[in-house]
Amino acid sequence: MLQSINFNKDKFVYFLNEYLKLEYQKTISTATVYEMHNALSKTLMGDISESWKKSEEKNWRKKQAFYFSAEFLVGRAIFNNLLAMGITSDVTDTLKEHGFDINSFEEIEDAALGNGGLGRLAACFLDSAVTQNYPLNGYGIRYKYGLFKQRFEDGMQVEEADNWTKHGDPWSCAKLDEEVIIEFADQRVRAVPYDMPIIGYDTKNINTLRLWQAEPIEEFDFKAFNNQEYIEALAEKNRAEDISRVLYPNDSNEEGKILRIKQQYFFCSASIQDIVRKHVSRFGKDFENFPEKYAIQLNDTHPTVAIPELIRIFVDEYEVDFSTALKLAKKTFNYTNHTVMQEALEKWNCELYRRVIPRVFEIIKLINEDLIETYTEKGGKFKENLEVFKIIKDDTIHMANLAIYGSTYINGVAEIHTEILKTSTLKEWYEIRPESFQNKTNGITQRRWLALCNPKYGKMISRLLGSDSWVTNLDLLKGLEEFKDDKKVLDRFMRIKTDNKRQLSAYIEKYEGIKINPDFIFDIQIKRLHEYKRQFLNALSILDIYFRLKDGELMNFRPTAFIFGAKSAPGYDRAKGIIKFINEIAELVNNDEEVSNKLKVVFVQNYNVSYAEKLVCAADISEQISTAGTEASGTGNMKFMLNGAVTLGTYDGANVEIVREAGFENNYIFGARVEDLERIKDFYDPVEIYNSNPRIKRVLDTLIDGTFEDGGTGIFKELHDAILKGASWHKADHYYLLLDFEEYVDTKLQAIKDYENSYEFARKCLINTANAGIFSSDRTIDQYAKEIWNIKKVQGKKIY
Ligand code: 26Q
């Protein structure tokens, strides 16, 4: 059972009121939601400060690991931290006695310091590490503006700045005495650390997410200057602050390239300086045992510049010779790859790098020379494929090559993904260093993605299993299988699901203005908008169902709501076109009385972590339909599975492992597999399919036959062309939508039909939950800890 901190109600209320009085001249009964949030959070920060300090001390006693990531998509902290501390109901009740409804914290902004999967994974990892008492701290950037907020205007995405700290950021603690200086060729700035506590569930331990904020060297004092100096100082301040001003949405191209290099170097240099400085102050200038004390994990190639930066500091500031420094770096770093596509591997123009961080560029050149020399000497495959391995070629720095050469282990994020890395994307590397490649299938934290977002289901599970130990040991869910034929249990499951659907419906009605009947099947696709994720295919399938319903086919079609949530990169026109297309479909379908009792289509605005929490617990069908071989893993798929939805998906990413665990018969897998696509790719002809299949022709032609309006942008015509002619850099139907179309619609209709037999369907859902144990990020982190980082747990338990 979870033990809580000793909750002293009187003391709690006293501190809360003191804070409110001092800061705002208010009391619990008069404070606004934001004031209450700040006061409560700060009070709790006070409660944990001792444990936090002690944890830091503990972490330095043995080997520790650091997670370097340009993104941490942590979401909202308050409910999560109350849960971890075991005081949710105490606090809820106490505030209620004073007339304050804790649910009003739903207004508190998410910390959206990430784009999607990669950033959210980093957040889940920190949660899992601390809960298991592993010494793992995160290093990243404190963006002033997180991922943009999204609105629809006339069905089209409009972006708005995400000023997430506008009402304060009570869960961060600035450590002004630990700032460091970062030097660029044309600029020096201060990196100021802001620490967020990562609070372990049912443990005393608290780890740290340290996010760096860029500030000018000189404190800006507007009184002290004459006019000209004032303007210059202000410009300098802005130029410094630019560095951590905004999170780049992925795919953001051209403009901002220099800033992106600066961001990466900024947080990597600051973090490396931080680690080295603390190392020196504790253990002196002996670096021989550095890799026995620290492991650094690179979350994709974005933080790869940390490798030459560590070498630079060793060589330039501590007189370590280059080859020793390189050896130490290789032993310290490890690299996680999150993409399948070779063309998506990060590359930088040499000249750009040289202009921004010349000394680091020199170090990279030295590493490249070392590679060439070493591999030429080794001969064989090393020498044969030297061109592939080079870090610098064609005036370009290949960051993946730098990350691999500078690391001990390289891992993919799902079995199929790691296999693709070994046999295709990084094939030549695998041939020379097979022992360096590992798989670490992603996971999700069940604290946020079940206990927090689906408390009713969580309680039901605890009751059935006779304990809530699944919150820290997800394998225990297997015990639910025993109840798969128990009608009472299945009834209870269905009631909870319907409750969750009702809550989601109310929320969607409030924020999107669309009413969904909770008795409908909820079919949900939520993830970043990308062609490879095939939201477009989902849209076409809905249109097909719509037309067939209108034609009087599909007689026994069970009413279904199709729900989407996704942000498109601002410069990704096709993705934006797909959003507009789905919104047009929603408009058509939702206003057609003939189908209104059968179909509903909703694209929710500003999909984020907090919205996801409401969506995953309310889904019946989870859409995971990426083209086989394109989605490295996916983690949304795991969240739905855990919450008892069936997967309608391709044999791709972690779906492969999901259906292996939960059974094909309990999910809906369709479509071409990687091997199939490999075989047909040179002959694939989408035009032939289009011409021979009237249903496909009909739905695709809505893009050009006047059924829908694209606001005069021409984007619908481009989408049509992208399928039949190919456009810009891709061949026709690059993601095989038409190839998979019929099987997809058939499989979807089968799932919808199966829902008729409610017990049979609920049974599938329960079996999915029961087999989700392996997808806990607790398991993933345990594997990283044992198989890559070689770190041990610190002492945990003993409650506050
Ligand atoms: C690149 C250049 C410039 C600006 C931004 C970027 C950028 C930023 C973020 C490129 C990629 C990302 C994010 C990638 C990502 O989220 N990948 C996902 O990682 C998940 C966790 O491993 C996997 O589950 C998903 O399959 C994978 O798509």
XYZ file of C-alpha atoms in Angstrom, residues 110-746:
637
model
C 0.863 21.823 -19.243
C 4.611 22.134 -19.403
C 4.683 21.252 -23.108
C 8.457 21.251 -23.511
C 8.400 18.599 -26.214
C 6.928 17.733 -29.574
C 5.563 14.262 -29.006
C 6.733 10.703 -28.425
C 10.412 11.360 -27.854
C 9.753 14.113 -25.320
C 7.029 12.207 -23.511
C 9.254 9.132 -23.322
C 11.885 11.223 -21.542
C 9.270 12.293 -18.986
C 8.043 8.720 -18.423
C 11.641 7.558 -17.980
C 12.350 10.086 -15.231
C 9.183 9.016 -13.410
C 10.077 5.335 -13.667
C 13.696 5.798 -12.652
C 12.990 7.712 -9.475
C 10.140 5.417 -8.486
C 12.562 2.493 -8.693
C 15.246 4.428 -6.801
C 17.564 4.608 -9.780
C 19.904 7.602 -9.769
C 18.887 9.217 -13.069
C 18.634 12.950 -13.631
C 17.451 14.795 -16.722
C 19.148 17.692 -18.494
C 17.356 19.874 -21.025
C 16.206 23.346 -22.013
C 13.782 25.589 -20.202
C 11.966 26.921 -23.236
C 10.099 30.110 -22.545
C 7.520 28.980 -25.091
C 6.655 25.285 -25.305
C 4.982 23.555 -28.213
C 2.603 26.042 -29.865
C -1.053 26.070 -28.942
C -3.384 25.061 -31.713
C -6.761 26.478 -32.731
C -8.839 25.869 -35.793
C -10.043 28.760 -37.868
C -12.304 27.682 -40.652
C -11.010 24.158 -40.069
C -7.394 25.184 -40.509
C -4.665 25.028 -37.916
C -3.634 28.333 -36.411
C -0.654 28.448 -34.048
C -0.307 30.575 -30.976
C 2.646 31.040 -28.630
C 2.601 28.852 -25.542
C 3.559 31.150 -22.697
C 3.355 28.387 -20.140
C 4.929 30.250 -17.192
C 2.646 33.261 -17.521
C 1.007 32.537 -14.167
C 4.195 31.328 -12.525
C 6.094 28.062 -12.475
C 5.977 26.930 -8.859
C 7.453 23.498 -9.589
C 10.769 24.969 -10.716
C 13.497 26.163 -8.465
C 16.128 28.511 -9.926
C 19.646 27.727 -8.724
C 21.314 31.042 -9.334
C 24.571 29.999 -7.702
C 25.012 27.103 -10.128
C 24.891 28.996 -13.395
C 27.595 28.436 -16.007
C 28.904 30.466 -18.925
C 28.438 29.290 -22.495
C 30.680 30.613 -25.229
C 29.813 30.917 -28.889
C 32.025 32.528 -31.492
C 29.885 35.652 -31.533
C 28.279 35.565 -28.102
C 28.668 34.656 -24.440
C 25.626 33.882 -22.333
C 24.785 32.615 -18.885
C 23.005 29.290 -18.507
C 20.827 29.437 -15.411
C 19.548 26.100 -14.078
C 15.916 25.641 -13.101
C 15.370 22.384 -11.235
C 12.115 20.459 -11.248
C 11.687 17.725 -8.651
C 10.908 14.295 -10.050
C 9.022 12.772 -7.179
C 9.105 9.019 -6.762
C 5.897 7.150 -6.045
C 5.970 5.493 -2.644
C 9.635 6.249 -2.095
C 11.560 8.924 -0.358
C 13.642 9.627 -3.403
C 13.421 12.725 -5.519
C 15.491 13.117 -8.672
C 16.011 16.278 -10.678
C 15.115 17.537 -14.091
C 17.536 20.400 -14.639
C 16.462 22.768 -17.404
C 18.752 25.567 -18.535
C 17.587 29.065 -19.337
C 19.696 31.494 -21.359
C 20.337 34.937 -19.918
C 22.675 37.816 -20.755
C 26.046 38.005 -19.019
C 25.369 41.459 -17.677
C 22.344 41.875 -15.474
C 20.130 44.253 -17.390
C 19.628 47.387 -15.337
C 17.505 49.824 -17.243
C 18.152 52.779 -14.940
C 21.895 52.750 -15.284
C 22.166 53.426 -18.983
C 21.913 56.354 -21.319
C 19.743 55.898 -24.359
C 22.241 54.273 -26.691
C 23.572 51.942 -24.013
C 20.048 51.088 -23.049
C 19.175 49.990 -26.570
C 22.337 47.946 -26.894
C 21.902 46.249 -23.549
C 18.312 45.439 -24.391
C 19.344 43.970 -27.730
C 22.023 41.898 -26.023
C 19.516 40.636 -23.481
C 17.143 39.626 -26.241
C 19.889 37.915 -28.196
C 20.786 35.877 -25.124
C 17.213 35.016 -24.304
C 16.574 33.997 -27.922
C 18.551 30.832 -27.302
C 16.036 29.268 -24.943
C 13.036 31.203 -26.203
C 11.194 28.602 -28.223
C 10.879 24.880 -28.745
C 11.253 24.063 -32.418
C 8.397 22.030 -33.797
C 9.918 19.065 -35.636
C 10.262 19.556 -39.353
C 10.822 23.227 -38.844
C 13.274 23.898 -41.637
C 15.590 26.608 -42.906
C 15.123 29.615 -40.655
C 16.249 29.012 -37.152
C 19.038 26.632 -38.078
C 21.705 28.611 -36.289
C 19.488 29.020 -33.264
C 18.863 25.288 -33.181
C 22.633 24.597 -33.136
C 22.959 27.163 -30.398
C 20.180 25.518 -28.387
C 21.789 22.125 -28.652
C 25.234 23.365 -27.714
C 23.823 25.609 -25.007
C 22.212 22.869 -22.977
C 24.832 20.219 -23.692
C 27.725 22.466 -22.746
C 25.940 23.662 -19.616
C 25.137 20.093 -18.550
C 28.617 18.744 -19.227
C 30.167 21.697 -17.387
C 27.803 21.025 -14.498
C 28.764 17.363 -14.261
C 32.493 17.944 -14.674
C 32.527 20.791 -12.164
C 30.743 18.708 -9.544
C 33.000 15.773 -10.289
C 36.098 17.899 -9.792
C 34.825 19.447 -6.590
C 34.053 16.026 -5.131
C 36.768 13.820 -6.560
C 39.433 16.140 -7.926
C 40.853 16.342 -11.417
C 41.226 12.630 -11.894
C 39.048 11.573 -14.813
C 40.255 8.040 -15.228
C 37.201 6.690 -13.438
C 34.770 9.124 -15.052
C 32.908 6.424 -17.038
C 32.644 4.287 -13.898
C 30.826 7.156 -12.229
C 28.573 8.500 -14.968
C 26.574 7.228 -17.910
C 25.044 9.728 -20.298
C 22.135 8.738 -22.529
C 21.594 10.786 -25.692
C 17.913 11.036 -26.571
C 18.325 10.861 -30.345
C 21.106 12.860 -31.970
C 19.873 16.268 -30.770
C 22.324 16.292 -27.792
C 25.224 14.652 -29.676
C 27.351 17.776 -29.423
C 27.808 16.775 -25.776
C 30.396 14.238 -26.975
C 32.873 16.737 -28.515
C 32.065 19.149 -25.698
C 33.169 16.670 -23.016
C 36.341 16.019 -25.003
C 36.921 19.749 -25.423
C 36.660 20.367 -21.700
C 38.955 17.462 -20.862
C 41.525 18.556 -23.426
C 41.378 22.355 -23.167
C 40.617 22.838 -19.510
C 42.178 19.829 -17.807
C 45.046 18.957 -20.093
C 43.892 15.438 -20.820
C 45.335 14.183 -24.109
C 42.927 13.858 -26.978
C 42.949 10.115 -27.382
C 42.377 9.536 -23.671
C 39.554 12.075 -23.733
C 37.982 10.329 -26.706
C 38.228 6.961 -24.957
C 36.583 8.338 -21.831
C 33.797 9.891 -23.886
C 33.147 6.660 -25.761
C 32.730 4.840 -22.477
C 30.428 7.485 -21.023
C 27.925 8.039 -23.816
C 25.161 5.893 -25.297
C 22.774 6.795 -28.065
C 19.099 6.033 -28.606
C 17.802 6.239 -32.153
C 14.102 7.075 -32.610
C 13.707 7.082 -36.366
C 13.678 4.513 -39.102
C 14.189 6.730 -42.093
C 17.740 7.340 -43.172
C 16.820 10.716 -44.639
C 15.596 11.825 -41.209
C 19.018 11.410 -39.592
C 20.294 14.745 -38.369
C 22.949 16.523 -40.432
C 24.560 19.924 -40.138
C 26.455 22.038 -42.563
C 30.129 22.268 -41.540
C 30.447 25.950 -42.267
C 27.458 26.703 -40.049
C 28.931 24.727 -37.186
C 32.342 26.268 -37.627
C 30.867 29.735 -37.515
C 28.917 29.128 -34.295
C 31.238 26.874 -32.247
C 34.639 26.773 -33.987
C 36.564 24.917 -31.289
C 33.888 22.207 -31.047
C 34.013 21.869 -34.813
C 37.777 21.339 -34.609
C 37.221 18.591 -32.049
C 34.683 16.949 -34.342
C 37.272 17.043 -37.125
C 39.771 15.357 -34.805
C 37.236 12.648 -33.951
C 36.586 12.144 -37.647
C 40.326 11.832 -38.319
C 40.620 9.327 -35.518
C 37.814 7.318 -37.064
C 39.421 7.335 -40.492
C 42.804 6.342 -39.142
C 41.494 3.615 -36.860
C 39.157 2.064 -39.403
C 41.683 2.205 -42.216
C 44.120 0.351 -40.013
C 41.533 -2.244 -39.033
C 40.823 -3.000 -42.672
C 38.061 -5.376 -43.791
C 34.533 -4.067 -43.420
C 35.834 -1.127 -41.392
C 37.834 0.109 -44.326
C 35.496 -1.046 -47.049
C 32.608 1.051 -45.759
C 34.667 3.951 -44.504
C 32.661 6.378 -46.612
C 29.484 5.341 -44.789
C 31.055 5.786 -41.346
C 32.688 9.175 -41.848
C 31.391 11.836 -39.497
C 32.285 14.612 -41.904
C 31.667 14.261 -45.648
C 30.379 16.588 -48.358
C 30.800 19.569 -46.034
C 28.255 18.000 -43.724
C 28.440 16.667 -40.161
C 26.554 13.404 -39.813
C 25.357 13.497 -36.246
C 24.283 9.837 -36.087
C 27.792 8.771 -37.093
C 29.272 11.036 -34.432
C 26.817 9.651 -31.859
C 27.635 6.056 -32.772
C 31.396 6.523 -32.919
C 31.330 8.396 -29.622
C 29.137 5.878 -27.784
C 29.329 2.424 -26.279
C 25.775 1.272 -26.976
C 23.261 2.187 -29.636
C 19.647 1.199 -29.182
C 16.380 1.166 -31.056
C 13.043 1.620 -29.298
C 11.045 -1.473 -30.341
C 12.097 -4.903 -31.617
C 11.098 -4.308 -35.214
C 12.761 -0.899 -35.153
C 16.031 -2.295 -33.829
C 15.920 -5.002 -36.506
C 15.460 -2.341 -39.181
C 18.400 -0.391 -37.759
C 20.546 -3.517 -37.914
C 19.531 -4.610 -41.383
C 18.974 -1.320 -43.118
C 19.315 2.151 -41.574
C 22.599 1.428 -39.736
C 23.466 -1.845 -41.433
C 27.160 -1.130 -42.026
C 27.645 -0.053 -38.432
C 25.981 -3.214 -37.195
C 28.316 -5.320 -39.328
C 31.418 -3.931 -37.627
C 30.039 -3.495 -34.108
C 27.245 -6.039 -33.559
C 27.888 -6.114 -29.793
C 27.086 -2.399 -29.554
C 23.494 -2.726 -30.725
C 20.661 -3.276 -28.280
C 16.912 -3.087 -28.238
C 15.039 -1.240 -25.535
C 11.354 -1.382 -26.278
C 9.714 1.828 -25.085
C 7.304 1.970 -22.192
C 4.945 4.325 -20.404
C 4.484 5.125 -16.743
C 1.374 3.510 -15.321
C 1.274 6.199 -12.635
C 0.185 8.888 -15.081
C -1.286 6.636 -17.754
C -3.581 4.575 -15.571
C -3.611 5.483 -11.874
C -3.938 9.197 -12.608
C -5.925 9.354 -15.835
C -8.308 6.488 -15.124
C -8.782 6.335 -11.358
C -11.991 4.303 -11.500
C -10.409 1.568 -13.567
C -7.346 1.743 -11.345
C -9.476 1.145 -8.264
C -11.369 -1.667 -9.920
C -8.068 -3.355 -10.782
C -6.758 -2.933 -7.240
C -9.921 -4.493 -5.875
C -9.720 -7.453 -8.246
C -6.032 -8.054 -7.587
C -6.399 -7.470 -3.886
C -3.755 -4.747 -3.858
C -2.568 -1.646 -5.661
C 0.941 -3.018 -6.108
C 0.478 -2.860 -9.889
C 1.222 0.857 -9.560
C 4.866 -0.078 -9.043
C 4.835 -3.574 -10.567
C 2.778 -3.628 -13.718
C 3.367 -7.311 -14.446
C 0.801 -8.007 -11.747
C -1.905 -6.975 -14.216
C -1.588 -10.480 -15.616
C -3.778 -11.510 -12.673
C -6.727 -9.850 -14.403
C -6.892 -12.640 -16.965
C -8.532 -14.793 -14.363
C -11.591 -12.536 -14.655
C -11.871 -12.480 -18.428
C -15.044 -14.544 -18.434
C -16.560 -13.040 -15.306
C -19.627 -11.157 -16.475
C -19.810 -9.053 -13.347
C -16.251 -7.869 -13.890
C -16.883 -7.202 -17.573
C -20.035 -5.285 -16.670
C -18.081 -3.159 -14.269
C -15.413 -2.567 -16.910
C -18.046 -1.426 -19.407
C -19.701 0.881 -16.900
C -16.391 2.558 -16.141
C -15.583 2.922 -19.833
C -18.982 4.501 -20.438
C -18.417 6.854 -17.507
C -15.099 7.917 -18.982
C -16.752 8.403 -22.358
C -19.414 10.542 -20.756
C -16.765 12.719 -19.099
C -14.859 13.076 -22.346
C -18.075 13.957 -24.202
C -18.824 16.724 -21.732
C -15.295 18.054 -22.123
C -15.443 17.928 -25.908
C -18.800 19.645 -25.901
C -17.380 22.410 -23.733
C -14.205 22.972 -25.729
C -15.074 21.902 -29.264
C -18.790 22.582 -29.287
C -19.633 19.111 -30.545
C -21.880 16.667 -28.749
C -20.985 12.986 -28.823
C -23.329 10.323 -27.569
C -21.393 8.250 -24.980
C -23.153 5.145 -26.258
C -21.280 5.454 -29.534
C -18.112 3.449 -30.084
C -15.134 5.746 -29.545
C -12.487 5.238 -32.203
C -9.514 7.489 -31.487
C -6.351 8.503 -33.316
C -4.097 10.891 -31.398
C -0.460 11.607 -32.314
C 1.534 14.219 -34.202
C 0.278 14.764 -37.723
C 2.518 13.061 -40.257
C 1.975 11.461 -43.617
C 3.568 8.232 -42.396
C 1.130 7.998 -39.461
C -1.660 8.004 -42.062
C -4.396 10.107 -40.469
C -5.280 10.665 -44.132
C -6.057 6.952 -44.525
C -8.329 7.092 -41.482
C -10.106 10.093 -43.012
C -10.651 8.273 -46.312
C -12.042 5.237 -44.486
C -14.550 7.418 -42.667
C -15.702 8.936 -45.945
C -16.105 5.468 -47.403
C -18.249 4.408 -44.451
C -20.243 7.625 -44.761
C -21.000 7.118 -48.448
C -21.934 3.508 -47.953
C -24.271 4.403 -45.116
C -25.872 6.993 -47.389
C -26.238 4.303 -50.053
C -28.124 2.177 -47.575
C -25.337 -0.330 -47.155
C -23.789 -1.375 -43.842
C -27.240 -2.001 -42.433
C -26.190 -2.984 -38.938
C -23.496 -0.382 -38.507
C -23.063 0.387 -34.847
C -22.877 4.153 -34.199
C -19.266 5.290 -33.994
C -17.498 8.522 -33.148
C -14.159 9.067 -34.878
C -11.983 11.324 -32.799
C -8.688 12.898 -33.858
C -6.118 14.946 -32.008
C -2.906 16.131 -33.674
C -0.678 19.096 -34.232
C 1.021 19.652 -37.540
C 4.430 21.293 -37.811
C 3.642 24.886 -38.836
C 5.564 24.612 -42.111
C 4.290 21.171 -43.095
C 1.638 22.124 -45.650
C 0.415 18.647 -46.473
C -0.105 17.823 -42.828
C -2.060 21.021 -42.435
C -4.062 20.085 -45.502
C -4.966 16.771 -43.890
C -6.237 18.575 -40.784
C -8.390 20.791 -42.980
C -9.650 17.742 -44.890
C -10.695 15.948 -41.696
C -12.402 19.072 -40.421
C -14.287 19.315 -43.723
C -15.367 15.699 -43.341
C -16.498 16.447 -39.778
C -18.524 19.388 -41.039
C -20.201 17.269 -43.721
C -20.906 14.241 -41.541
C -21.980 16.045 -38.382
C -24.452 18.202 -40.271
C -26.028 15.387 -42.222
C -29.165 14.368 -40.378
C -29.405 11.172 -42.323
C -26.308 9.787 -40.569
C -26.293 11.798 -37.347
C -27.410 8.825 -35.295
C -24.653 6.687 -36.808
C -21.536 8.779 -37.289
C -19.703 11.589 -35.617
C -16.320 13.054 -36.496
C -14.363 15.354 -34.196
C -10.887 16.811 -34.468
C -10.091 18.215 -31.035
C -8.049 21.397 -30.787
C -4.755 21.762 -28.976
C -4.135 18.091 -28.307
C -1.605 17.804 -25.487
C -0.670 15.557 -22.550
C -3.631 16.621 -20.422
C -6.066 16.082 -23.300
C -4.464 12.701 -23.930
C -5.216 11.686 -20.354
C -8.912 12.256 -21.021
C -8.862 10.519 -24.395
C -6.950 7.310 -23.676
C -9.248 6.257 -20.853
C -12.333 6.708 -23.045
C -11.332 4.806 -26.165
C -12.759 1.556 -27.434
C -10.596 1.416 -30.528
C -7.005 2.665 -30.729
C -5.875 3.661 -34.226
C -2.196 2.766 -34.842
C -2.084 2.624 -38.610
C 1.376 3.797 -39.716
C 2.839 2.282 -42.877
C 4.725 -0.857 -41.863
C 8.349 -0.023 -41.156
C 7.884 3.677 -40.454
C 6.877 4.108 -36.791
C 9.892 3.387 -34.632
C 7.741 2.312 -31.708
C 4.808 4.459 -30.782
C 3.854 4.839 -27.141
C 0.262 6.042 -27.509
C -0.524 2.475 -28.591
C 0.621 1.302 -25.135
C -1.435 3.918 -23.306
C -4.634 2.763 -25.020
C -3.834 -0.890 -24.458
C -3.234 -0.304 -20.761
C -6.590 1.436 -20.471
C -8.417 -1.431 -22.120
C -8.880 -0.493 -25.771
C -8.296 -2.803 -28.717
C -5.661 -1.844 -31.268
C -6.685 -1.350 -34.869
C -3.257 -1.265 -36.374
C -0.571 -2.320 -38.787
C 2.242 -4.708 -38.014
C 4.583 -1.870 -37.139
C 6.544 -0.456 -34.225
C 5.526 -1.716 -30.808
C 2.195 -2.951 -32.237
C 4.120 -6.105 -33.088
C 4.927 -6.700 -29.435
C 1.486 -5.572 -28.270
C -0.293 -8.254 -30.264
C 2.295 -10.836 -29.325
C 1.480 -10.149 -25.672
C -2.277 -9.675 -25.908
C -3.026 -11.971 -28.846
C -3.907 -11.243 -32.467
C -7.413 -12.464 -31.704
C -7.905 -9.623 -29.240
C -6.779 -6.913 -31.637
C -7.295 -5.897 -35.240
C -4.139 -6.111 -37.296
C -4.267 -5.444 -41.014
C -2.234 -4.352 -43.970
C 1.019 -4.947 -45.788
C 4.026 -5.889 -43.702
C 7.583 -4.625 -44.083
C 8.542 -7.673 -46.177
C 5.533 -7.191 -48.454
C 6.387 -3.575 -49.108
C 10.003 -4.490 -49.697
C 8.906 -6.908 -52.426
C 6.436 -4.668 -54.257
C 7.978 -1.253 -53.852
C 9.408 -1.066 -57.371
C 6.158 -2.060 -59.047
C 3.558 -0.439 -56.830
C 1.014 1.429 -58.897
C -1.583 3.380 -56.921
C -3.195 4.665 -60.135
C -4.167 1.140 -61.087
C -5.859 0.645 -57.713
C -7.603 3.998 -58.042
C -8.928 3.190 -61.506
C -10.108 -0.272 -60.612
C -11.719 0.489 -57.259
C -14.751 2.781 -57.436
C -14.946 3.219 -53.665
C -11.376 4.462 -53.515
C -11.917 6.710 -56.502
C -14.992 8.174 -54.934
C -13.442 9.092 -51.591
C -10.197 10.355 -53.071
C -11.962 12.475 -55.651
C -13.837 14.410 -52.958
C -10.569 16.336 -52.818
C -11.023 17.667 -56.329
C -14.685 17.305 -57.298
C -16.031 20.212 -55.275
C -17.304 18.142 -52.347
C -14.923 20.057 -50.083
C -13.343 23.490 -50.018
C -9.716 23.973 -49.040
C -10.053 27.696 -48.538
C -8.505 28.442 -51.918
C -5.099 27.077 -50.886
C -4.864 24.334 -53.500
C -3.776 21.927 -50.813
C -6.546 19.391 -51.524
C -5.401 19.121 -55.106
C -1.881 18.590 -53.824
C -3.044 15.816 -51.504
C -4.808 14.173 -54.443
C -1.657 14.486 -56.529
C 0.497 13.160 -53.710
C -1.403 9.880 -53.927
C -1.668 9.537 -57.686
C 1.258 11.442 -59.143
C 3.681 11.957 -56.353
C 4.615 15.491 -55.520
C 7.695 17.298 -54.295
C 10.195 14.741 -53.063
C 8.061 11.601 -52.853
C 6.809 9.054 -55.318
C 3.074 8.480 -55.782
C 1.376 7.225 -52.621
C 4.677 6.918 -50.820
C 2.951 5.573 -47.710
C 0.795 2.959 -49.447
C -2.605 4.266 -48.397
C -4.401 2.785 -51.361
C -2.660 -0.564 -50.965
C -3.953 -0.961 -47.414
C -7.279 0.817 -47.889
C -9.705 -2.070 -48.389
C -8.266 -4.321 -45.738
C -8.226 -1.384 -43.357
C -11.889 -0.555 -43.867
C -12.866 -4.221 -43.626
